[in-house]
mmCIF file of C-alpha atoms in Angstrom:
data_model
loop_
_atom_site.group_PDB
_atom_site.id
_atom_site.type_symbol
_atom_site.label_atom_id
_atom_site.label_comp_id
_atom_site.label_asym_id
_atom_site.label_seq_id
_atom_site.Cartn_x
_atom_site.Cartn_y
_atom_site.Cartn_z
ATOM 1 C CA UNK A 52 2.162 -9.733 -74.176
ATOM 2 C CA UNK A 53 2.936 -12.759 -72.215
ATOM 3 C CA UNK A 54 -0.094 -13.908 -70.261
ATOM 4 C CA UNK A 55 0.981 -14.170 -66.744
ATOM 5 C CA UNK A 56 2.468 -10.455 -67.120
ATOM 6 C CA UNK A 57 -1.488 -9.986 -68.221
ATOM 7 C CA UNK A 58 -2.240 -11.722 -65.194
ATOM 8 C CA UNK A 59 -0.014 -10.234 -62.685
ATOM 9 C CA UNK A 60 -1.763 -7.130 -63.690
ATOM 10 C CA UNK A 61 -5.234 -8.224 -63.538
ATOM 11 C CA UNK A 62 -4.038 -9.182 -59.740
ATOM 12 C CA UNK A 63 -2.590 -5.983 -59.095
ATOM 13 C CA UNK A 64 -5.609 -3.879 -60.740
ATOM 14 C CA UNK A 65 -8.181 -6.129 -58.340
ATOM 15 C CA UNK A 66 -5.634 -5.683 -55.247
ATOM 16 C CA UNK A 67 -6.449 -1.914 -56.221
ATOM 17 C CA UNK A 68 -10.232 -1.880 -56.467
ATOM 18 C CA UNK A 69 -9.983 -3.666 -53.086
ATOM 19 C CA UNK A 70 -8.501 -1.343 -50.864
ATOM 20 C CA UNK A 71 -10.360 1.627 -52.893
ATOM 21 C CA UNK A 72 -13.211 -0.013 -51.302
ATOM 22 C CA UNK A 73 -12.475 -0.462 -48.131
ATOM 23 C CA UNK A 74 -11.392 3.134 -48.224
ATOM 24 C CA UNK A 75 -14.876 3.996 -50.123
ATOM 25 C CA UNK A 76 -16.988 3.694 -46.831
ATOM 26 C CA UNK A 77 -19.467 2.422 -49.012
ATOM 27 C CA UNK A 78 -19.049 4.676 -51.762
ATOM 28 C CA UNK A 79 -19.604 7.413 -49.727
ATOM 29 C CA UNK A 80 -15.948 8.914 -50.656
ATOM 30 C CA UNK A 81 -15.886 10.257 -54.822
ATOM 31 C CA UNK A 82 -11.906 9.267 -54.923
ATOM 32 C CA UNK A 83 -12.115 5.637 -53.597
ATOM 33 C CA UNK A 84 -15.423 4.632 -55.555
ATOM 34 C CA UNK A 85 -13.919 5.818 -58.389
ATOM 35 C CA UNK A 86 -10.485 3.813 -57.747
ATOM 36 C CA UNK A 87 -12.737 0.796 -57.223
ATOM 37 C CA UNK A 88 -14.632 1.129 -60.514
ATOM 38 C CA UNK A 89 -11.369 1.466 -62.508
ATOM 39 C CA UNK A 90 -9.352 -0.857 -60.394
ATOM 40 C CA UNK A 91 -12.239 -3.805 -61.133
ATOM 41 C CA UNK A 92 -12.902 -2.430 -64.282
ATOM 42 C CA UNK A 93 -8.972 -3.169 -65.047
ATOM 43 C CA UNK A 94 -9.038 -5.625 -63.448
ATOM 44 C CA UNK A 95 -11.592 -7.787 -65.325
ATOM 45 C CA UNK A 96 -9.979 -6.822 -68.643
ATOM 46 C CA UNK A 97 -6.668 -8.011 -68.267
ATOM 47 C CA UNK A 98 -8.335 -11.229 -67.187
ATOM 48 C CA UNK A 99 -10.031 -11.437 -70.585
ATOM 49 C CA UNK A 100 -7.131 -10.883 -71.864
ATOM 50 C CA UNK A 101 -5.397 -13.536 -70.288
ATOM 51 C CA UNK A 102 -7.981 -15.669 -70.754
ATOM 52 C CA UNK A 103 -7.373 -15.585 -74.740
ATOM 53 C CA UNK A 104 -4.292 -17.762 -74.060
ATOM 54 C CA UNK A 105 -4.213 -19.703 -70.484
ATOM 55 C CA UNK A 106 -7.372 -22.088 -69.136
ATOM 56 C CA UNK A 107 -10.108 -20.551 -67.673
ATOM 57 C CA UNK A 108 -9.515 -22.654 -63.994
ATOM 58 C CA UNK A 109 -5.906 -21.366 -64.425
ATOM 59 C CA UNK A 110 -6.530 -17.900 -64.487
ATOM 60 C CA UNK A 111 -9.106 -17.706 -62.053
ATOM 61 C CA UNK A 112 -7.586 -19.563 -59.641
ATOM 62 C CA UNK A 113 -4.669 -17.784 -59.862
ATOM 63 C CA UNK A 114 -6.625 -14.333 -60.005
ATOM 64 C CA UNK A 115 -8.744 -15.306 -56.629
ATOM 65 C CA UNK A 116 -6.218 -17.032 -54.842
ATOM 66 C CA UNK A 117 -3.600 -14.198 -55.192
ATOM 67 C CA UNK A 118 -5.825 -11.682 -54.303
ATOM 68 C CA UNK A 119 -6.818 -13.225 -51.473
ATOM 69 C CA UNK A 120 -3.183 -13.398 -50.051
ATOM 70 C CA UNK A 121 -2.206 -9.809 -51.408
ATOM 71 C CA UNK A 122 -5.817 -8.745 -49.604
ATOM 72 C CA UNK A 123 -4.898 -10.436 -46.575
ATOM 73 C CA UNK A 124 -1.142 -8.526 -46.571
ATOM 74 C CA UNK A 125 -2.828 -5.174 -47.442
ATOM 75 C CA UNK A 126 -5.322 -5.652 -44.206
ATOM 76 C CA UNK A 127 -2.675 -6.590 -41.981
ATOM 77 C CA UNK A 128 0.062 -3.542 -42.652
ATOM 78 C CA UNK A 129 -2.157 -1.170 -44.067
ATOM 79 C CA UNK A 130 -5.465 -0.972 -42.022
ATOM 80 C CA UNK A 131 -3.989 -2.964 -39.041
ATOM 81 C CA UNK A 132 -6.067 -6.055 -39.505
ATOM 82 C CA UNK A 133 -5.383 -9.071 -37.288
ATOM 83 C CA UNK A 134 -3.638 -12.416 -38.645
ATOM 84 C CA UNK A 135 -2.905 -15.611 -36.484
ATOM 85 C CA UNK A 136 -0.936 -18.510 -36.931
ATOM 86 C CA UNK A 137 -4.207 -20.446 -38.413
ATOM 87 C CA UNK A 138 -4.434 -17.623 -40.970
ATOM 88 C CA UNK A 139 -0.820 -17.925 -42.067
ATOM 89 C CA UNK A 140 -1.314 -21.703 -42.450
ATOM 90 C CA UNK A 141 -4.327 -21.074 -44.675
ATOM 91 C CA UNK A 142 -2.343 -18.098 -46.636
ATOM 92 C CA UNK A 143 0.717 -20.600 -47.286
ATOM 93 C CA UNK A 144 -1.635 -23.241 -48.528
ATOM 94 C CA UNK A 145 -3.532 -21.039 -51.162
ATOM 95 C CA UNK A 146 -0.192 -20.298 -51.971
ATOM 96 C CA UNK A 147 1.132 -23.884 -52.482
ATOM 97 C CA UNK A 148 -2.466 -24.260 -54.071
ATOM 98 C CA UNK A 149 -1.138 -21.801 -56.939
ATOM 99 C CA UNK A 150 2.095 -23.354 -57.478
ATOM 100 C CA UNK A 151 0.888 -26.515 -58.219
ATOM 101 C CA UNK A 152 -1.911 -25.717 -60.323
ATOM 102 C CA UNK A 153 0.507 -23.107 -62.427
ATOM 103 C CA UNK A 154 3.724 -25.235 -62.117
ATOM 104 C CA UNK A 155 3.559 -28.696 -61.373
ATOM 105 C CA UNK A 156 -0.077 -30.366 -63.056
ATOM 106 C CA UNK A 157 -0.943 -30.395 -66.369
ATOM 107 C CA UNK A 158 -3.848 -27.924 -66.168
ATOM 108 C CA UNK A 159 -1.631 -24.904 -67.074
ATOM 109 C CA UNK A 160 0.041 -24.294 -70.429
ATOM 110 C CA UNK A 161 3.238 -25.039 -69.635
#
């Protein structure tokens, strides 16, 4: 499987865990403690997975990054969290942060 479909995954599994943590109330709910444990638990092997073909920085950049935007969206229209213009700002410039690293340098395997 191609690794950035691995990836995407791996993003998707972690944007899971996430919110079934928030929604835990520290693990005092069965369903969400168990949606974090196989959301990270997903999570972590589709980034071994991907690992097995892209560079470490690569992947977990991309992995942290991305989750931090697709955290960020989740707060705001799911649980009504707060974001300002400086937020924005820093959320477009983790995302230029991942095109670069994945597109335009070298570090990626292009």
């Amino acid at each position: 499987m191609h690794p950035y479909v691995l990836l995407a995954g791996a993003i998707l599994s972690e944007l899971f865990g996430t919110t079934a943590l928030k929604l835990s109330d520290g693990f005092s709910q069965p369903v969400p403690s168990i949606g974090v444990v196989l959301g990270y638990g997903a999570a972590f092997y589709l980034l071994s997975l991907t690992l097995e073909e892209l560079p470490m920085g690569v992947v977990y950049g991309t992995w942290a990054a991305l989750g931090i935007v697709g955290v960020a969206g989740i707060g705001a229209v799911i649980f009504d969290e707060p974001v300002d213009l400086a937020g924005l700002l820093g959320i477009g410039l983790i995302i230029g942060g991942v095109y670069f690293v994945n597109v335009v340098s070298q570090m990626s395997a292009h």
